[in-house]
CSV table of C-alpha atoms in Angstrom, one decimal:
chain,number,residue,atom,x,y,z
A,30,UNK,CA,57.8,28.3,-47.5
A,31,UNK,CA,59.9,25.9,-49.1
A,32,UNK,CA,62.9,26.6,-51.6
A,33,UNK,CA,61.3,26.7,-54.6
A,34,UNK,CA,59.1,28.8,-53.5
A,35,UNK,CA,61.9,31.6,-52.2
A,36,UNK,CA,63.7,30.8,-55.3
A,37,UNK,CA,60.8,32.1,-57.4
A,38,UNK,CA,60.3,35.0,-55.4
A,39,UNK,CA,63.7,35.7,-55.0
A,40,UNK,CA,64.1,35.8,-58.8
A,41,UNK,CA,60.9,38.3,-58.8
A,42,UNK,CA,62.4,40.6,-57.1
A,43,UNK,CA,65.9,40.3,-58.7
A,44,UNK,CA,64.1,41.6,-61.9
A,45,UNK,CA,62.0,44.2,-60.2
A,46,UNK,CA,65.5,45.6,-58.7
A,47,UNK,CA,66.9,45.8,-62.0
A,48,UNK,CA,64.3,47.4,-63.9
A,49,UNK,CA,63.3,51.7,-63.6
A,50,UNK,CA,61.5,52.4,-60.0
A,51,UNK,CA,57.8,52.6,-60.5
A,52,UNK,CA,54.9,53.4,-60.4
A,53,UNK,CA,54.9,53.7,-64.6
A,54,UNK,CA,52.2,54.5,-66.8
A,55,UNK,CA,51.4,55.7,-70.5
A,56,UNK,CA,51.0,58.7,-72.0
A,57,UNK,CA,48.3,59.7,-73.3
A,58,UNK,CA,48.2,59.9,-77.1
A,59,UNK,CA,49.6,63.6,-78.5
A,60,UNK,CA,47.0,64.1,-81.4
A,61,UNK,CA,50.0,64.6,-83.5
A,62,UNK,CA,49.6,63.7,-87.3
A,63,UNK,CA,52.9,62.2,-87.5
A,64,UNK,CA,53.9,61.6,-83.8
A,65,UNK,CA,57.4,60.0,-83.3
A,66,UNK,CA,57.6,59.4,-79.4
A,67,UNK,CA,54.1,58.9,-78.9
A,68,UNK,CA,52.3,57.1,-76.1
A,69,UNK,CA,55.4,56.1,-74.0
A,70,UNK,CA,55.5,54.0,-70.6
A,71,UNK,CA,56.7,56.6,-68.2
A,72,UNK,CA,57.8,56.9,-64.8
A,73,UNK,CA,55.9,59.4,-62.5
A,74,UNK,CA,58.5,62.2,-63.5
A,75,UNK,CA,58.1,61.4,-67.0
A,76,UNK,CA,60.9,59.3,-67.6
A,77,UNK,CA,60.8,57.0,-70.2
A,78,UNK,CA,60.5,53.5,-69.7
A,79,UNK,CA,59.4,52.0,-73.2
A,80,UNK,CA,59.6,54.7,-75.8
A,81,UNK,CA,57.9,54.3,-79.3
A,82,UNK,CA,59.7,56.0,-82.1
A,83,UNK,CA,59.5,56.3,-86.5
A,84,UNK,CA,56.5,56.8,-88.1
A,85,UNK,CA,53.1,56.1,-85.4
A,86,UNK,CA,55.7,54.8,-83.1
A,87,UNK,CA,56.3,52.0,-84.9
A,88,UNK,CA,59.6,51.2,-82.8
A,89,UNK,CA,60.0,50.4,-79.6
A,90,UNK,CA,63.3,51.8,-76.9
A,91,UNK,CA,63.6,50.3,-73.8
A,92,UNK,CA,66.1,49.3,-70.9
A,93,UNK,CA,66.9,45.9,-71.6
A,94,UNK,CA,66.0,45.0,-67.3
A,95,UNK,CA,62.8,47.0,-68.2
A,96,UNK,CA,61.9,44.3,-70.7
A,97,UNK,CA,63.1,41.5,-68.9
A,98,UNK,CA,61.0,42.5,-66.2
A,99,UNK,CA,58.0,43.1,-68.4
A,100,UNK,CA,58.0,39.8,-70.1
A,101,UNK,CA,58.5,38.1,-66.9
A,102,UNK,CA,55.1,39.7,-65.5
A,103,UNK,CA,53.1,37.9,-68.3
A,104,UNK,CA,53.9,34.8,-66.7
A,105,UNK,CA,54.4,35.3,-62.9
A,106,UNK,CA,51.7,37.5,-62.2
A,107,UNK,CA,49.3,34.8,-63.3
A,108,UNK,CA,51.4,32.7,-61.2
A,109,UNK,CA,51.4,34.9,-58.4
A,110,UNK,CA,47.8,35.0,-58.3
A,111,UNK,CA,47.0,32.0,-58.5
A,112,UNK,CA,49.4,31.0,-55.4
A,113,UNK,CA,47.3,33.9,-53.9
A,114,UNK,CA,44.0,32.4,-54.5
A,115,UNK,CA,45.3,29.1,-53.2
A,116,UNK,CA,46.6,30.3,-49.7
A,117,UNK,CA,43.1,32.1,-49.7
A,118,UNK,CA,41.2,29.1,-50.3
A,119,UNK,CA,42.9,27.5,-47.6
A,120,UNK,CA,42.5,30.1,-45.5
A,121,UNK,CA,38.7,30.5,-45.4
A,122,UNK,CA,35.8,31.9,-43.8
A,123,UNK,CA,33.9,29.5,-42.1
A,124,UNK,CA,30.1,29.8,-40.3
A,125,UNK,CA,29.1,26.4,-40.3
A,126,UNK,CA,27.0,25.7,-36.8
A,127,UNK,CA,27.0,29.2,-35.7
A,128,UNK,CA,29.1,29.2,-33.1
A,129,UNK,CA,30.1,25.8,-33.8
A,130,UNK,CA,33.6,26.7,-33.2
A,131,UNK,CA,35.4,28.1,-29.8
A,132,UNK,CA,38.2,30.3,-29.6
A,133,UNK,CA,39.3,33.6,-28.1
A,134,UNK,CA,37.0,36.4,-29.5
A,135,UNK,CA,37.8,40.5,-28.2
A,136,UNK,CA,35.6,39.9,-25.1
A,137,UNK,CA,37.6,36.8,-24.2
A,138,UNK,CA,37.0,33.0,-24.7
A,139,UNK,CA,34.0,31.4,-26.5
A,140,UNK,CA,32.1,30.6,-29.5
A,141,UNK,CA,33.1,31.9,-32.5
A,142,UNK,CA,30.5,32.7,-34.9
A,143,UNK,CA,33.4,32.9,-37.8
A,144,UNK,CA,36.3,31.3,-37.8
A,145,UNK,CA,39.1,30.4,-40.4
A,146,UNK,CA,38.8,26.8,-41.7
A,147,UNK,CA,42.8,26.4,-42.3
A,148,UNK,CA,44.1,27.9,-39.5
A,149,UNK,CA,41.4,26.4,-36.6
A,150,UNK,CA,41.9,23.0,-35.1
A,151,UNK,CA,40.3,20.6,-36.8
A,152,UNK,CA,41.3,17.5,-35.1
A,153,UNK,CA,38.1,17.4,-32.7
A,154,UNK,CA,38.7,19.6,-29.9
A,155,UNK,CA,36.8,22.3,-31.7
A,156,UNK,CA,39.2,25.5,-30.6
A,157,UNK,CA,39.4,28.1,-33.5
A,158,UNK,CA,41.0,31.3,-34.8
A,159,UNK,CA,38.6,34.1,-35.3
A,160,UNK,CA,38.2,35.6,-39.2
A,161,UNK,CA,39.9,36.7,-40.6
A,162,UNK,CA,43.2,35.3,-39.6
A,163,UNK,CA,46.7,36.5,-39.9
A,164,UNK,CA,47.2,35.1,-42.9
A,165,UNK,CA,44.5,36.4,-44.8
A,166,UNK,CA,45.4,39.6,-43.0
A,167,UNK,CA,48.9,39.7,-44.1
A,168,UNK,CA,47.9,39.2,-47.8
A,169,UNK,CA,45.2,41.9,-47.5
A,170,UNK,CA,47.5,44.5,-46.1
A,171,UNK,CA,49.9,43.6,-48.7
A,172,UNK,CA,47.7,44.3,-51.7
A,173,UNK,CA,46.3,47.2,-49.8
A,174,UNK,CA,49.9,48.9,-49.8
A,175,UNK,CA,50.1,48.6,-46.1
A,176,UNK,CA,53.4,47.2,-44.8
């Protein structure tokens, strides 16, 4: 990873430090006629992140590192995901040839019937890494929650 890239990161998670632990979410609305805090971003003990207040809420409270950290999202998570998508498309399931490819498999070396495009050899020799490959692993256990 080059520095630009662990600068961006780093800067991610400089803001997610700063702002209230997660996970948030809203409240639902109170069916009040005239609610004053209604419909606030809460943590999972019901602290308030963003807080509406006046007449339907028309206010907004927050942390100033909670809005720092929620304007930032708008941008990077697009970001994010879109550096995501490109290390995925990189790192791709492959089944030309079927079997085309060797490699070592769970019953030991052979053909590989799929293989990842970016992280096989593809200077001739033909030797592989069997789908899906660390990478794509890494990622998935990542967004799965799974350290």
């Amino acid at each position: 990873m080059n520095d630009n890239a662990r600068e961006w990161i780093a800067r991610r998670e400089q803001l997610e430090d700063a702002a209230t632990e997660g996970p948030w979410h809203w409240e639902p609305p109170s069916g009040e006629d005239w609610p004053q805090h209604d419909e606030s971003l809460v943590t999972k003990d019901g602290d308030a992140v963003l807080r509406g207040w006046g007449y339907d809420a028309s206010g907004i409270d927050g942390e100033p590192a909670d809005q720092a950290f929620i304007a930032d999202a708008r941008t990077a998570l697009p970001a994010a995901v879109a550096a995501l998508k490109a290390v995925l498309e990189l790192h791709r399931l492959n089944r030309e040839g079927d079997g085309y490819c060797q490699g070592y498999t769970s019953s030991g070396y052979g053909y590989l019937d799929r293989w990842c495009v970016e992280c096989s050899d593809r200077s001739g020799r033909e030797y592989g890494t069997p789908w899906p490959c660390q990478t794509v692993r890494a990622v998935e256990d990542v967004l799965r929650g799974e350290p």
